[in-house]
mmCIF file of C-alpha atoms and ligand atoms in Angstrom:
data_model
loop_
_atom_site.group_PDB
_atom_site.id
_atom_site.type_symbol
_atom_site.label_atom_id
_atom_site.label_comp_id
_atom_site.label_asym_id
_atom_site.label_seq_id
_atom_site.Cartn_x
_atom_site.Cartn_y
_atom_site.Cartn_z
ATOM 1 C CA MET A 274 0.216 -0.204 -0.364
ATOM 2 C CA ILE A 275 1.610 3.315 -0.947
ATOM 3 C CA GLY A 276 2.251 5.494 2.037
ATOM 4 C CA ARG A 277 2.841 2.739 4.431
ATOM 5 C CA PRO A 278 5.095 3.191 6.278
ATOM 6 C CA ALA A 279 5.907 6.870 5.953
ATOM 7 C CA HIS A 280 9.111 8.050 6.975
ATOM 8 C CA ARG A 281 8.692 11.871 8.057
ATOM 9 C CA LEU A 282 11.724 13.894 8.052
ATOM 10 C CA GLU A 283 12.060 17.929 8.380
ATOM 11 C CA VAL A 284 15.174 18.167 6.477
ATOM 12 C CA VAL A 285 17.001 15.897 4.448
ATOM 13 C CA THR A 286 19.502 16.020 1.363
ATOM 14 C CA SER A 287 16.893 14.317 -1.028
ATOM 15 C CA THR A 288 14.068 11.840 -0.343
ATOM 16 C CA ASN A 289 15.031 10.446 -3.609
ATOM 17 C CA ASP A 290 18.441 9.247 -1.361
ATOM 18 C CA GLU A 291 16.858 8.494 1.673
ATOM 19 C CA ALA A 292 14.379 6.392 -0.204
ATOM 20 C CA LYS A 293 16.950 4.388 -1.824
ATOM 21 C CA ARG A 294 18.902 3.746 1.079
ATOM 22 C CA LEU A 295 15.558 2.373 2.501
ATOM 23 C CA LEU A 296 15.092 -0.037 -0.722
ATOM 24 C CA ALA A 297 18.781 -1.452 -0.212
ATOM 25 C CA GLU A 298 18.021 -2.206 3.414
ATOM 26 C CA GLY A 299 14.958 -4.132 2.162
ATOM 27 C CA ALA A 300 11.918 -1.603 2.640
ATOM 28 C CA ILE A 301 8.752 -3.060 1.108
ATOM 29 C CA GLU A 302 7.231 -1.481 -1.527
ATOM 30 C CA GLY A 303 4.740 1.562 -0.682
ATOM 31 C CA THR A 304 7.455 2.929 1.649
ATOM 32 C CA VAL A 305 7.694 6.775 1.463
ATOM 33 C CA VAL A 306 9.436 9.533 2.474
ATOM 34 C CA VAL A 307 8.335 13.025 3.059
ATOM 35 C CA ALA A 308 10.633 15.814 4.103
ATOM 36 C CA ARG A 309 9.227 19.532 4.965
ATOM 37 C CA GLU A 310 12.480 20.792 2.983
ATOM 38 C CA GLN A 311 15.480 19.429 1.125
ATOM 39 C CA THR A 312 19.145 20.541 0.866
ATOM 40 C CA ALA A 313 20.210 19.187 -2.134
ATOM 41 C CA GLY A 314 16.670 18.215 -3.959
ATOM 42 C CA ARG A 315 17.534 17.252 -7.237
ATOM 43 C CA GLY A 316 15.400 17.165 -10.909
ATOM 44 C CA ARG A 317 16.189 15.432 -14.435
ATOM 45 C CA ARG A 318 19.553 15.664 -16.269
ATOM 46 C CA GLY A 319 21.108 16.793 -12.677
ATOM 47 C CA ARG A 320 19.252 19.948 -12.329
ATOM 48 C CA ILE A 321 18.544 21.548 -9.004
ATOM 49 C CA TRP A 322 14.954 21.250 -7.627
ATOM 50 C CA HIS A 323 14.526 24.134 -5.459
ATOM 51 C CA SER A 324 13.141 22.687 -1.957
ATOM 52 C CA ALA A 325 12.452 25.533 0.411
ATOM 53 C CA PRO A 326 9.739 24.843 3.325
ATOM 54 C CA GLY A 327 5.831 25.076 2.095
ATOM 55 C CA ASN A 328 6.032 22.068 -0.793
ATOM 56 C CA LEU A 329 5.442 18.592 -1.043
ATOM 57 C CA TYR A 330 8.663 16.658 -1.573
ATOM 58 C CA LEU A 331 8.487 13.028 -1.347
ATOM 59 C CA SER A 332 9.915 9.624 -2.730
ATOM 60 C CA VAL A 333 8.220 6.162 -2.899
ATOM 61 C CA VAL A 334 9.696 2.679 -3.054
ATOM 62 C CA LEU A 335 8.745 0.535 -5.771
ATOM 63 C CA ARG A 336 9.378 -3.165 -6.658
ATOM 64 C CA PRO A 337 7.719 -3.894 -9.586
ATOM 65 C CA ALA A 338 8.299 -7.400 -11.247
ATOM 66 C CA ILE A 339 9.516 -6.077 -14.614
ATOM 67 C CA PRO A 340 13.071 -5.947 -16.646
ATOM 68 C CA PRO A 341 14.850 -2.474 -16.338
ATOM 69 C CA ALA A 342 13.946 -2.024 -19.774
ATOM 70 C CA ALA A 343 10.497 -2.169 -19.299
ATOM 71 C CA ALA A 344 10.459 0.907 -16.542
ATOM 72 C CA PRO A 345 10.319 3.754 -18.769
ATOM 73 C CA PRO A 346 6.652 4.220 -18.816
ATOM 74 C CA LEU A 347 6.484 4.345 -15.167
ATOM 75 C CA ALA A 348 7.540 7.970 -15.546
ATOM 76 C CA PRO A 349 4.654 9.026 -17.624
ATOM 77 C CA ALA A 350 1.956 6.685 -15.276
ATOM 78 C CA ILE A 351 2.951 8.869 -12.131
ATOM 79 C CA GLY A 352 3.201 11.917 -13.805
ATOM 80 C CA LEU A 353 -0.978 11.252 -14.695
ATOM 81 C CA ALA A 354 -1.356 9.996 -11.337
ATOM 82 C CA VAL A 355 0.014 13.665 -9.949
ATOM 83 C CA ALA A 356 -2.260 15.184 -12.276
ATOM 84 C CA LEU A 357 -5.421 12.946 -11.345
ATOM 85 C CA ALA A 358 -4.082 14.057 -7.184
ATOM 86 C CA ILE A 359 -3.745 18.052 -7.931
ATOM 87 C CA GLU A 360 -7.348 17.921 -9.818
ATOM 88 C CA GLU A 361 -8.800 16.148 -6.825
ATOM 89 C CA VAL A 362 -7.695 18.724 -4.128
ATOM 90 C CA ALA A 363 -7.657 21.967 -5.968
ATOM 91 C CA PRO A 364 -9.788 23.486 -8.991
ATOM 92 C CA VAL A 365 -7.446 23.205 -11.624
ATOM 93 C CA THR A 366 -6.793 21.637 -15.104
ATOM 94 C CA ALA A 367 -3.619 19.574 -14.810
ATOM 95 C CA GLU A 368 -1.722 19.026 -18.090
ATOM 96 C CA LEU A 369 0.978 16.503 -18.820
ATOM 97 C CA LYS A 370 4.164 17.272 -20.959
ATOM 98 C CA TRP A 371 5.596 14.107 -22.103
ATOM 99 C CA PRO A 372 7.339 11.912 -19.875
ATOM 100 C CA ASN A 373 6.175 13.293 -16.515
ATOM 101 C CA ASP A 374 6.064 16.687 -16.361
ATOM 102 C CA VAL A 375 2.528 18.672 -14.878
ATOM 103 C CA PHE A 376 1.487 21.840 -16.003
ATOM 104 C CA VAL A 377 -1.295 24.335 -14.412
ATOM 105 C CA GLY A 378 -1.848 27.295 -16.134
ATOM 106 C CA GLY A 379 0.827 26.957 -18.697
ATOM 107 C CA ARG A 380 3.916 26.821 -16.148
ATOM 108 C CA LYS A 381 5.286 23.551 -14.584
ATOM 109 C CA VAL A 382 3.583 22.803 -11.232
ATOM 110 C CA ALA A 383 5.431 19.259 -10.440
ATOM 111 C CA GLY A 384 8.517 17.169 -11.278
ATOM 112 C CA VAL A 385 9.035 13.546 -11.417
ATOM 113 C CA LEU A 386 11.959 11.546 -11.114
ATOM 114 C CA VAL A 387 12.317 8.118 -11.480
ATOM 115 C CA GLU A 388 15.610 6.661 -10.504
ATOM 116 C CA SER A 389 15.862 2.470 -10.971
ATOM 117 C CA VAL A 390 18.323 0.522 -8.863
ATOM 118 C CA VAL A 391 19.468 -2.290 -10.801
ATOM 119 C CA GLN A 392 21.341 -5.378 -9.563
ATOM 120 C CA ALA A 393 24.436 -6.227 -11.833
ATOM 121 C CA GLY A 394 23.636 -9.394 -13.780
ATOM 122 C CA ILE A 395 25.137 -11.282 -16.642
ATOM 123 C CA ALA A 396 24.780 -9.697 -20.274
ATOM 124 C CA PRO A 397 22.617 -9.418 -22.438
ATOM 125 C CA GLU A 398 19.689 -8.533 -20.120
ATOM 126 C CA GLY A 399 22.086 -6.436 -18.298
ATOM 127 C CA GLY A 400 20.616 -7.308 -14.609
ATOM 128 C CA ARG A 401 17.576 -7.159 -12.561
ATOM 129 C CA LEU A 402 15.317 -4.681 -11.292
ATOM 130 C CA ALA A 403 15.903 -4.236 -7.295
ATOM 131 C CA GLY A 404 13.325 -1.721 -7.355
ATOM 132 C CA VAL A 405 12.313 1.870 -8.341
ATOM 133 C CA VAL A 406 12.626 5.266 -6.248
ATOM 134 C CA VAL A 407 9.812 7.560 -7.922
ATOM 135 C CA GLY A 408 10.400 11.377 -6.595
ATOM 136 C CA ILE A 409 7.816 13.663 -6.834
ATOM 137 C CA GLY A 410 7.816 17.669 -6.061
ATOM 138 C CA ILE A 411 4.849 19.444 -6.404
ATOM 139 C CA ASN A 412 4.851 23.298 -5.896
ATOM 140 C CA VAL A 413 2.056 23.770 -3.385
ATOM 141 C CA GLY A 414 2.977 27.539 -1.513
ATOM 142 C CA ALA A 415 6.492 28.470 -1.534
ATOM 143 C CA GLU A 416 7.576 31.396 -3.305
ATOM 144 C CA VAL A 417 8.763 30.446 -6.857
ATOM 145 C CA PRO A 418 12.548 31.484 -7.210
ATOM 146 C CA PRO A 419 12.259 34.623 -9.300
ATOM 147 C CA GLU A 420 14.465 33.050 -12.223
ATOM 148 C CA LEU A 421 11.915 30.536 -12.427
ATOM 149 C CA ALA A 422 8.878 33.380 -12.556
ATOM 150 C CA GLU A 423 8.271 32.479 -16.139
ATOM 151 C CA THR A 424 8.217 29.080 -16.284
ATOM 152 C CA ALA A 425 6.765 27.453 -12.775
ATOM 153 C CA THR A 426 3.992 28.094 -10.761
ATOM 154 C CA THR A 427 2.182 26.786 -7.484
ATOM 155 C CA LEU A 428 -1.127 25.480 -7.079
ATOM 156 C CA ALA A 429 -2.261 28.196 -4.336
ATOM 157 C CA ARG A 430 -1.215 30.837 -6.922
ATOM 158 C CA GLU A 431 -3.431 28.758 -9.782
ATOM 159 C CA ALA A 432 -6.244 27.738 -7.613
ATOM 160 C CA GLY A 433 -6.409 31.657 -6.030
ATOM 161 C CA ARG A 434 -6.667 29.831 -2.567
ATOM 162 C CA GLY A 435 -4.340 27.968 0.162
ATOM 163 C CA VAL A 436 -3.824 23.899 -0.840
ATOM 164 C CA ARG A 437 -3.277 21.766 2.331
ATOM 165 C CA ARG A 438 -0.178 19.782 2.018
ATOM 166 C CA GLU A 439 -1.774 16.751 4.000
ATOM 167 C CA GLU A 440 -4.672 17.113 1.738
ATOM 168 C CA LEU A 441 -2.488 16.706 -1.660
ATOM 169 C CA GLU A 442 -0.175 13.966 0.013
ATOM 170 C CA ALA A 443 -3.309 11.453 1.006
ATOM 171 C CA ALA A 444 -4.995 12.182 -2.565
ATOM 172 C CA LEU A 445 -1.317 11.581 -4.090
ATOM 173 C CA PHE A 446 -0.917 8.486 -2.577
ATOM 174 C CA GLY A 447 -4.426 7.254 -3.419
ATOM 175 C CA ALA A 448 -3.849 8.157 -6.998
ATOM 176 C CA LEU A 449 -0.477 6.503 -7.287
ATOM 177 C CA GLU A 450 -1.875 3.267 -5.799
ATOM 178 C CA GLU A 451 -4.527 3.108 -8.712
ATOM 179 C CA VAL A 452 -2.620 4.058 -11.491
ATOM 180 C CA TYR A 453 0.315 1.799 -10.177
ATOM 181 C CA ARG A 454 -2.281 -1.247 -9.781
ATOM 182 C CA ARG A 455 -3.064 -0.589 -13.274
ATOM 183 C CA PHE A 456 0.415 0.279 -14.545
ATOM 184 C CA VAL A 457 1.537 -3.390 -12.851
ATOM 185 C CA ASN A 458 -1.415 -5.785 -13.805
ATOM 186 C CA GLU A 459 -2.578 -4.217 -17.213
ATOM 187 C CA GLY A 460 0.407 -2.023 -18.822
ATOM 188 C CA PHE A 461 0.796 1.548 -19.444
ATOM 189 C CA ARG A 462 -1.959 0.989 -22.449
ATOM 190 C CA SER A 463 -4.700 1.267 -19.743
ATOM 191 C CA LEU A 464 -3.276 4.682 -18.700
ATOM 192 C CA SER A 465 -2.868 5.902 -22.289
ATOM 193 C CA ALA A 466 -6.637 7.290 -22.830
ATOM 194 C CA GLU A 467 -6.564 9.385 -19.769
ATOM 195 C CA TRP A 468 -2.818 10.457 -20.539
ATOM 196 C CA ALA A 469 -3.950 11.695 -24.075
ATOM 197 C CA GLU A 470 -6.626 14.013 -22.686
ATOM 198 C CA ARG A 471 -3.999 16.166 -20.606
ATOM 199 C CA ASP A 472 -1.268 15.966 -23.384
ATOM 200 C CA ARG A 473 -0.271 19.612 -23.540
ATOM 201 C CA LEU A 474 2.327 18.962 -26.410
ATOM 202 C CA ALA A 475 -0.110 17.178 -29.183
ATOM 203 C CA GLY A 476 0.490 18.712 -32.315
ATOM 204 C CA ARG A 477 3.271 21.006 -31.375
ATOM 205 C CA LYS A 478 6.679 21.259 -32.722
ATOM 206 C CA VAL A 479 9.113 20.204 -30.276
ATOM 207 C CA THR A 480 13.006 18.805 -29.809
ATOM 208 C CA VAL A 481 13.644 16.048 -27.706
ATOM 209 C CA GLN A 482 16.966 14.740 -26.659
ATOM 210 C CA ARG A 483 16.914 11.053 -26.407
ATOM 211 C CA ALA A 484 18.922 8.956 -23.921
ATOM 212 C CA SER A 485 21.388 8.852 -26.545
ATOM 213 C CA GLU A 486 22.142 12.418 -26.485
ATOM 214 C CA GLU A 487 21.070 12.558 -30.287
ATOM 215 C CA ARG A 488 18.271 15.423 -30.440
ATOM 216 C CA VAL A 489 15.209 14.909 -32.502
ATOM 217 C CA THR A 490 12.820 17.700 -33.853
ATOM 218 C CA GLY A 491 9.398 16.639 -35.356
ATOM 219 C CA VAL A 492 5.592 17.202 -34.232
ATOM 220 C CA ALA A 493 4.598 15.754 -31.259
ATOM 221 C CA ARG A 494 1.353 12.855 -31.943
ATOM 222 C CA GLY A 495 0.419 11.946 -28.794
ATOM 223 C CA ILE A 496 1.674 8.862 -26.317
ATOM 224 C CA ALA A 497 1.893 5.573 -27.644
ATOM 225 C CA ALA A 498 0.139 2.771 -25.715
ATOM 226 C CA SER A 499 3.849 1.795 -24.808
ATOM 227 C CA GLY A 500 4.020 5.135 -23.246
ATOM 228 C CA ALA A 501 6.471 6.413 -25.549
ATOM 229 C CA LEU A 502 6.295 9.768 -27.326
ATOM 230 C CA ARG A 503 4.950 10.042 -31.214
ATOM 231 C CA LEU A 504 7.174 11.817 -32.711
ATOM 232 C CA GLU A 505 6.399 12.583 -36.638
ATOM 233 C CA THR A 506 9.735 13.855 -38.352
ATOM 234 C CA THR A 507 10.667 14.048 -42.039
ATOM 235 C CA ALA A 508 11.941 10.351 -41.708
ATOM 236 C CA GLY A 509 8.443 8.968 -40.453
ATOM 237 C CA VAL A 510 6.643 8.865 -36.849
ATOM 238 C CA LEU A 511 9.435 7.759 -34.458
ATOM 239 C CA GLU A 512 8.605 6.290 -30.854
ATOM 240 C CA ILE A 513 10.617 7.520 -28.349
ATOM 241 C CA ALA A 514 10.743 5.568 -25.009
ATOM 242 C CA ALA A 515 12.689 7.800 -22.728
ATOM 243 C CA GLY A 516 14.318 11.139 -23.392
ATOM 244 C CA GLU A 517 13.482 14.998 -22.597
ATOM 245 C CA VAL A 518 11.714 17.702 -24.498
ATOM 246 C CA THR A 519 14.010 20.658 -24.256
HETATM 247 C C1 BTN B 740 12.176 17.187 -12.939
HETATM 248 O O1 BTN B 740 11.170 17.526 -12.899
HETATM 249 O O2 BTN B 740 13.318 17.691 -13.170
HETATM 250 C C2 BTN B 740 12.008 16.049 -11.336
HETATM 251 C C3 BTN B 740 11.601 16.939 -10.141
HETATM 252 C C4 BTN B 740 11.788 15.780 -9.138
HETATM 253 C C5 BTN B 740 11.721 16.691 -7.857
HETATM 254 C C6 BTN B 740 11.547 15.446 -6.765
HETATM 255 S S1 BTN B 740 11.065 16.532 -4.872
HETATM 256 C C7 BTN B 740 11.174 14.902 -4.022
HETATM 257 C C8 BTN B 740 12.223 14.160 -4.680
HETATM 258 N N1 BTN B 740 14.078 14.389 -4.374
HETATM 259 C C9 BTN B 740 14.542 14.837 -5.179
HETATM 260 O O3 BTN B 740 16.141 14.962 -4.601
HETATM 261 N N2 BTN B 740 13.904 15.015 -6.299
HETATM 262 C C10 BTN B 740 12.221 14.648 -6.163
#
């Protein structure tokens, strides 16, 4: 069950670090780490995640019985759960930017950092998935740093009223539970229609930085049943399993 047990900390470097430590010690699936503040909060691609008190910072330990190569669609699945939880507690519409950024009012309100822990193994499979740490940061009410004012927002600002972190956290655990269960039992395809309803990139020209560091430009054509981004390029429609839209 997601949210049990819950380790609640005042300050931590990063809840993902703490959750990884717990995962290595054998923590059960659903274990969460919630912190009021992070001193070294991080985003994808080594970016800093500003982590002043007033927002929600948490990480979840998951142990899906899937090979490491099947992990990428977990990212958009978690993004959908965050969007559903936000809409449950605040009078806003949440949009998704592949793979897992959540936007409200045209600005980013939440980010997800999925880190896989792989046990070394024999090639070609390249090891077993020991577990996954899913880090979620939601801007609830802490002031956005001035340098991010154009691109980031908070739920309080978009809702025009305060949003209680406890309420959002409870909604998030419920949404994660439901979405993760569907992901494990039926695959990402069971979530793709709901994801597509919130897709903010569909029809837009975008550049995608793939894991291989190669950059491809094209028009976003929605999300595939596999969770991959469909990108229409001059060479045809590519399905990109993992990457970053710049
Ligand atoms: C991104 O959009 O780049 C991902 C941001 C993820 C931030 C969260 S906050 C809780 C967890 N701990 C971290 O250090 N990062 C994630």
